[in-house]
Amino acid sequence: MPAAELRNLKHEIHQFRGRLLVAALMVSALFLVLAGRFVHLQVFEHAHYDTLAESNRIAIAPVVPNRGLILDRNGVELAHNFSAYTLEITPAKTQNLDALIDELATVVDIAPKDRKRFRKLLEESKNFESLPIRNRLSDEEVARFSVNRYRFPGVEIKARLFRHYPHRDLTAHLVGYIGRINSKDVEALEASEQSANYRGSDHIGKMGLEQSYEQKLHGTTGFEQVEVDAGGRAVRTLSRTPPTSGDNLILSLDLKLQEIAWRAFGERRGALVAIEPNSGAVLAFVSKPGFDPNLFVDGIDPQSWESLIKSPDRPMTNRALQGQYPPGSTFKPFMALAGLALGKRTPHYSISDPGYFALPGLAHQYRDWKKGGHGAVDLHRSLVISCDTYYYGLANDLGVDAIHNYVGQFGLGNRTGIDLPGEMPGILPSQEWKMRRFRQKWFAGDTVSVGIGQGYNIATPLQLAHATAVLAANGKVYRPQMVSHVQDARDGKLRPVGAELTRSIAIQPEHLQRIRAAMVDVTRPGGTAAQAGAGAPYSFAGKTGTAQVVAIKQGESYDERRVHERHRDHAWFIAFAPAENPTIALVVLVENGGHGSSAAAPIARIVFDYWLLGKQPNATQPKLGAPGDAEGD
């Protein structure tokens, strides 16, 4: 039988049709799945994928606001902005950073200090951030790089606003500076829920008013919707939400007064704070030496930083706000008021000063600055001649806790609350303070030293200026304030920062009048500041002070001409003028200046002459004395 006759054609056809049906069902099922997925994507997920597609086409770019200006009371700019080009590298987009920088240097001048600053920024920043390798490019450099841009992936030119401080060290410690945002700043912004407002921002206030008023100065970030091509380059702007510039700060400070006070110090180190007694407005705020805040705006180079922090003059220290020194004899007016108020002294109570004070039963002598003493001394004369012996005895009679409680009302031993960051509190000691600090009990000898502003007694120049302003304002305590007005960026209106009366001290008028009269006589013939007060056409009240830096052994004498300059006493002077109706109260500290009468008081006279008379310093005005020029304070 032939082979063909053995095949079952009917069965084979049936099998083929079965396989075909299964294949058709599978293909149909696959098409149904595809159709279902298509319907799901096009109908149910349309909005989601439309948004994703649009986001690939549209980029949201933050628009950084202009930072607010800082101006003095007369409209002189202390901090402003200007536009310039920067050359920036995004490290995450580069493979060999060193080679890239070397190649860049053949197109744009990159100095060694630029490289070192860039490395410092790189250590402080995340590697995906854009960091400047060169600032303030010239038009020629911009054009040269633009032609060669294709050679440098991850490198671009950006137009940025730069902060500038035109008066440099003259206002550095009060204005402060901005610097690049680091990881610590990011954490603080996230904690305060402000990070969204800093998208695109590279800088933030780091010190001074730039830091304390950061939220007002920064403004509100805007946004742009930008259409981009496949390469991520902007094609056109679709919409824009403009940023709101930061508010401007108008200070109570007078820049000309600041400059005159600054120059009056010459080459000396020190601080001066001048306050309007009946408002707390700060008129001058000097800390010398200073530094150039412009160095910090885009990262200070290592050499400049090292020279600042290693300088023996400590230019980065804000002496007015953070310098803590024994107040010396400037503490005595407050002691005298305490003696009168607490009934330990009367105006006519007099001592016979032998030139020293001794505690009963002890051989140790607390010496007066004048060997042999001053003879008969009452309260008025004790301030005029600055008799130490009088205040040794008064302190012993009052006790440290009474001193602490009464004098503390004037703000000594506490922060004043000024609108600047970093203020130090000083120390106005008490028995409880010593036990807490040293786990030791208080001794009578500790109290004696406190009475003349020595021992554990520590104050900042700002605190003493504040306390002096309280004296001048008849016991009214105003919080010191740098900013007098905030200019709203939206409507341009000036909104005053009102004077803040924190409390009033109950001082009997007759007591205050006696202290004032004695302080006026300090600046007249026979007083310790007579030289500074000579020929003044107005009356002013003052008190000199000398703060010991190095302890003197019993029986030894102090001759500052034989002492290393940095071991000499600090010179103080507190004052207010005109004495009858004060409009300015101030403190002057000349670090290691010696006597307050010869080193500090003449600076105050120069400041008063300008503020009250408009008089510019000249050769006939009092000058800083040399070591040994004056006795006492």
mmCIF file of N, CA and C in Angstrom, residues 275 330-339 341-342 402-417 423 425 428 459-480 502-508 511-512 515-516 519 574 576:
data_model
loop_
_atom_site.group_PDB
_atom_site.id
_atom_site.type_symbol
_atom_site.label_atom_id
_atom_site.label_comp_id
_atom_site.label_asym_id
_atom_site.label_seq_id
_atom_site.Cartn_x
_atom_site.Cartn_y
_atom_site.Cartn_z
ATOM 1 N N ILE A 275 25.469 105.990 72.528
ATOM 2 C CA ILE A 275 24.031 105.687 72.555
ATOM 3 C C ILE A 275 23.243 106.953 72.838
ATOM 4 N N THR A 330 35.236 103.010 86.409
ATOM 5 C CA THR A 330 33.950 103.399 85.831
ATOM 6 C C THR A 330 32.793 102.751 86.588
ATOM 7 N N PHE A 331 33.113 101.776 87.432
ATOM 8 C CA PHE A 331 32.113 101.108 88.265
ATOM 9 C C PHE A 331 31.709 101.957 89.470
ATOM 10 N N LYS A 332 32.533 102.949 89.805
ATOM 11 C CA LYS A 332 32.328 103.695 91.053
ATOM 12 C C LYS A 332 31.042 104.532 91.102
ATOM 13 N N PRO A 333 30.602 105.191 90.009
ATOM 14 C CA PRO A 333 29.329 105.920 90.106
ATOM 15 C C PRO A 333 28.154 105.026 90.495
ATOM 16 N N PHE A 334 28.161 103.791 90.020
ATOM 17 C CA PHE A 334 27.093 102.863 90.339
ATOM 18 C C PHE A 334 27.206 102.380 91.786
ATOM 19 N N MET A 335 28.442 102.236 92.257
ATOM 20 C CA MET A 335 28.659 101.908 93.665
ATOM 21 C C MET A 335 28.187 103.049 94.560
ATOM 22 N N ALA A 336 28.493 104.291 94.164
ATOM 23 C CA ALA A 336 28.072 105.441 94.960
ATOM 24 C C ALA A 336 26.557 105.515 95.057
ATOM 25 N N LEU A 337 25.870 105.272 93.945
ATOM 26 C CA LEU A 337 24.402 105.260 93.962
ATOM 27 C C LEU A 337 23.879 104.162 94.873
ATOM 28 N N ALA A 338 24.518 102.980 94.818
ATOM 29 C CA ALA A 338 24.104 101.881 95.692
ATOM 30 C C ALA A 338 24.269 102.257 97.162
ATOM 31 N N GLY A 339 25.405 102.915 97.501
ATOM 32 C CA GLY A 339 25.634 103.343 98.883
ATOM 33 C C GLY A 339 24.571 104.302 99.371
ATOM 34 N N ALA A 341 21.440 104.723 97.982
ATOM 35 C CA ALA A 341 20.113 104.103 97.929
ATOM 36 C C ALA A 341 19.903 103.108 99.064
ATOM 37 N N LEU A 342 20.939 102.398 99.475
ATOM 38 C CA LEU A 342 20.805 101.364 100.492
ATOM 39 C C LEU A 342 21.171 101.860 101.884
ATOM 40 N N ALA A 402 24.366 92.632 97.821
ATOM 41 C CA ALA A 402 23.677 93.915 97.699
ATOM 42 C C ALA A 402 24.189 94.672 96.480
ATOM 43 N N ILE A 403 25.507 94.607 96.245
ATOM 44 C CA ILE A 403 26.088 95.232 95.047
ATOM 45 C C ILE A 403 25.499 94.589 93.794
ATOM 46 N N HIS A 404 25.464 93.279 93.792
ATOM 47 C CA HIS A 404 24.944 92.542 92.635
ATOM 48 C C HIS A 404 23.492 92.920 92.346
ATOM 49 N N ASN A 405 22.681 92.957 93.378
ATOM 50 C CA ASN A 405 21.253 93.212 93.181
ATOM 51 C C ASN A 405 20.983 94.645 92.739
ATOM 52 N N TYR A 406 21.707 95.612 93.306
ATOM 53 C CA TYR A 406 21.427 97.005 92.955
ATOM 54 C C TYR A 406 22.053 97.385 91.611
ATOM 55 N N VAL A 407 23.338 97.135 91.461
ATOM 56 C CA VAL A 407 24.027 97.548 90.232
ATOM 57 C C VAL A 407 23.523 96.748 89.031
ATOM 58 N N GLY A 408 23.070 95.522 89.275
ATOM 59 C CA GLY A 408 22.535 94.703 88.196
ATOM 60 C C GLY A 408 21.348 95.330 87.490
ATOM 61 N N GLN A 409 20.646 96.240 88.169
ATOM 62 C CA GLN A 409 19.512 96.916 87.546
ATOM 63 C C GLN A 409 19.933 97.751 86.334
ATOM 64 N N PHE A 410 21.198 98.174 86.306
ATOM 65 C CA PHE A 410 21.698 98.998 85.208
ATOM 66 C C PHE A 410 22.157 98.160 84.006
ATOM 67 N N GLY A 411 22.025 96.854 84.106
ATOM 68 C CA GLY A 411 22.339 95.981 82.978
ATOM 69 C C GLY A 411 23.699 95.328 83.025
ATOM 70 N N LEU A 412 24.526 95.666 84.002
ATOM 71 C CA LEU A 412 25.840 95.029 84.101
ATOM 72 C C LEU A 412 25.666 93.572 84.530
ATOM 73 N N GLY A 413 26.464 92.710 83.932
ATOM 74 C CA GLY A 413 26.358 91.283 84.228
ATOM 75 C C GLY A 413 25.316 90.562 83.397
ATOM 76 N N ASN A 414 24.648 91.267 82.466
ATOM 77 C CA ASN A 414 23.634 90.657 81.603
ATOM 78 C C ASN A 414 23.755 91.213 80.190
ATOM 79 N N ARG A 415 23.302 90.436 79.238
ATOM 80 C CA ARG A 415 23.262 90.929 77.860
ATOM 81 C C ARG A 415 22.266 92.074 77.751
ATOM 82 N N THR A 416 22.592 93.046 76.929
ATOM 83 C CA THR A 416 21.712 94.214 76.777
ATOM 84 C C THR A 416 20.529 93.919 75.868
ATOM 85 N N GLY A 417 20.667 92.898 74.992
ATOM 86 C CA GLY A 417 19.603 92.588 74.037
ATOM 87 C C GLY A 417 19.701 93.371 72.749
ATOM 88 N N GLU A 423 26.497 88.666 71.457
ATOM 89 C CA GLU A 423 26.822 89.505 72.611
ATOM 90 C C GLU A 423 27.223 88.644 73.811
ATOM 91 N N PRO A 425 27.864 88.213 78.016
ATOM 92 C CA PRO A 425 27.095 88.723 79.160
ATOM 93 C C PRO A 425 27.893 89.481 80.206
ATOM 94 N N LEU A 428 28.742 90.085 86.818
ATOM 95 C CA LEU A 428 28.540 90.878 88.026
ATOM 96 C C LEU A 428 28.379 89.857 89.151
ATOM 97 N N ALA A 459 32.952 93.361 82.388
ATOM 98 C CA ALA A 459 31.913 94.013 81.586
ATOM 99 C C ALA A 459 32.387 94.192 80.157
ATOM 100 N N THR A 460 31.437 94.266 79.247
ATOM 101 C CA THR A 460 31.754 94.613 77.862
ATOM 102 C C THR A 460 31.593 96.122 77.690
ATOM 103 N N PRO A 461 32.264 96.721 76.706
ATOM 104 C CA PRO A 461 32.052 98.145 76.442
ATOM 105 C C PRO A 461 30.587 98.480 76.187
ATOM 106 N N LEU A 462 29.876 97.616 75.475
ATOM 107 C CA LEU A 462 28.457 97.869 75.220
ATOM 108 C C LEU A 462 27.662 97.939 76.518
ATOM 109 N N GLN A 463 27.945 97.043 77.454
ATOM 110 C CA GLN A 463 27.227 97.056 78.732
ATOM 111 C C GLN A 463 27.478 98.350 79.496
ATOM 112 N N LEU A 464 28.713 98.800 79.514
ATOM 113 C CA LEU A 464 29.025 100.033 80.233
ATOM 114 C C LEU A 464 28.402 101.251 79.556
ATOM 115 N N ALA A 465 28.367 101.256 78.207
ATOM 116 C CA ALA A 465 27.703 102.348 77.494
ATOM 117 C C ALA A 465 26.213 102.351 77.811
ATOM 118 N N HIS A 466 25.631 101.173 77.852
ATOM 119 C CA HIS A 466 24.211 101.019 78.177
ATOM 120 C C HIS A 466 23.920 101.514 79.594
ATOM 121 N N ALA A 467 24.749 101.108 80.548
ATOM 122 C CA ALA A 467 24.558 101.537 81.937
ATOM 123 C C ALA A 467 24.723 103.048 82.079
ATOM 124 N N THR A 468 25.681 103.619 81.346
ATOM 125 C CA THR A 468 25.886 105.068 81.373
ATOM 126 C C THR A 468 24.677 105.790 80.792
ATOM 127 N N ALA A 469 24.096 105.230 79.731
ATOM 128 C CA ALA A 469 22.894 105.818 79.139
ATOM 129 C C ALA A 469 21.727 105.787 80.116
ATOM 130 N N VAL A 470 21.649 104.750 80.935
ATOM 131 C CA VAL A 470 20.595 104.667 81.954
ATOM 132 C C VAL A 470 20.776 105.778 82.988
ATOM 133 N N LEU A 471 22.019 106.028 83.391
ATOM 134 C CA LEU A 471 22.301 107.159 84.286
ATOM 135 C C LEU A 471 21.851 108.478 83.653
ATOM 136 N N ALA A 472 22.184 108.648 82.381
ATOM 137 C CA ALA A 472 21.856 109.892 81.686
ATOM 138 C C ALA A 472 20.354 110.057 81.496
ATOM 139 N N ALA A 473 19.619 108.940 81.398
ATOM 140 C CA ALA A 473 18.169 108.974 81.165
ATOM 141 C C ALA A 473 17.379 108.905 82.462
ATOM 142 N N ASN A 474 18.027 109.213 83.592
ATOM 143 C CA ASN A 474 17.346 109.242 84.895
ATOM 144 C C ASN A 474 16.725 107.904 85.282
ATOM 145 N N GLY A 475 17.399 106.822 84.932
ATOM 146 C CA GLY A 475 16.941 105.500 85.351
ATOM 147 C C GLY A 475 16.081 104.766 84.344
ATOM 148 N N LYS A 476 15.798 105.374 83.195
ATOM 149 C CA LYS A 476 15.022 104.682 82.166
ATOM 150 C C LYS A 476 15.950 103.753 81.380
ATOM 151 N N VAL A 477 15.530 102.506 81.247
ATOM 152 C CA VAL A 477 16.364 101.495 80.603
ATOM 153 C C VAL A 477 15.778 101.169 79.232
ATOM 154 N N TYR A 478 16.461 101.642 78.184
ATOM 155 C CA TYR A 478 16.061 101.346 76.810
ATOM 156 C C TYR A 478 16.971 100.288 76.227
ATOM 157 N N ARG A 479 16.394 99.378 75.468
ATOM 158 C CA ARG A 479 17.208 98.358 74.807
ATOM 159 C C ARG A 479 18.023 99.007 73.694
ATOM 160 N N PRO A 480 19.345 98.798 73.667
ATOM 161 C CA PRO A 480 20.156 99.359 72.578
ATOM 162 C C PRO A 480 19.702 98.820 71.224
ATOM 163 N N THR A 502 12.500 98.947 78.478
ATOM 164 C CA THR A 502 12.362 97.637 79.130
ATOM 165 C C THR A 502 11.975 97.745 80.603
ATOM 166 N N ARG A 503 12.427 98.798 81.266
ATOM 167 C CA ARG A 503 12.081 99.005 82.672
ATOM 168 C C ARG A 503 12.581 100.373 83.098
ATOM 169 N N SER A 504 12.208 100.770 84.312
ATOM 170 C CA SER A 504 12.706 102.014 84.908
ATOM 171 C C SER A 504 13.227 101.706 86.310
ATOM 172 N N ILE A 505 14.362 102.301 86.629
ATOM 173 C CA ILE A 505 14.965 102.104 87.950
ATOM 174 C C ILE A 505 14.524 103.251 88.856
ATOM 175 N N ALA A 506 14.054 102.911 90.029
ATOM 176 C CA ALA A 506 13.624 103.939 90.983
ATOM 177 C C ALA A 506 14.852 104.542 91.660
ATOM 178 N N ILE A 507 15.275 105.700 91.161
ATOM 179 C CA ILE A 507 16.419 106.408 91.733
ATOM 180 C C ILE A 507 15.918 107.735 92.291
ATOM 181 N N GLN A 508 16.248 107.999 93.546
ATOM 182 C CA GLN A 508 15.838 109.277 94.115
ATOM 183 C C GLN A 508 16.542 110.412 93.372
ATOM 184 N N HIS A 511 19.717 111.829 94.810
ATOM 185 C CA HIS A 511 20.874 110.939 94.697
ATOM 186 C C HIS A 511 21.490 111.028 93.302
ATOM 187 N N LEU A 512 20.642 110.967 92.302
ATOM 188 C CA LEU A 512 21.122 111.031 90.923
ATOM 189 C C LEU A 512 21.802 112.379 90.647
ATOM 190 N N ILE A 515 25.367 112.374 92.013
ATOM 191 C CA ILE A 515 26.292 111.584 91.196
ATOM 192 C C ILE A 515 26.642 112.345 89.918
ATOM 193 N N ARG A 516 25.625 112.951 89.318
ATOM 194 C CA ARG A 516 25.857 113.727 88.090
ATOM 195 C C ARG A 516 26.795 114.902 88.350
ATOM 196 N N MET A 519 30.290 113.718 88.622
ATOM 197 C CA MET A 519 30.822 113.308 87.320
ATOM 198 C C MET A 519 31.141 114.525 86.438
ATOM 199 N N ILE A 574 33.717 106.682 80.722
ATOM 200 C CA ILE A 574 32.284 106.742 80.448
ATOM 201 C C ILE A 574 31.854 108.189 80.594
ATOM 202 N N PHE A 576 28.493 111.360 79.439
ATOM 203 C CA PHE A 576 27.306 111.771 78.688
ATOM 204 C C PHE A 576 27.280 113.295 78.615
#
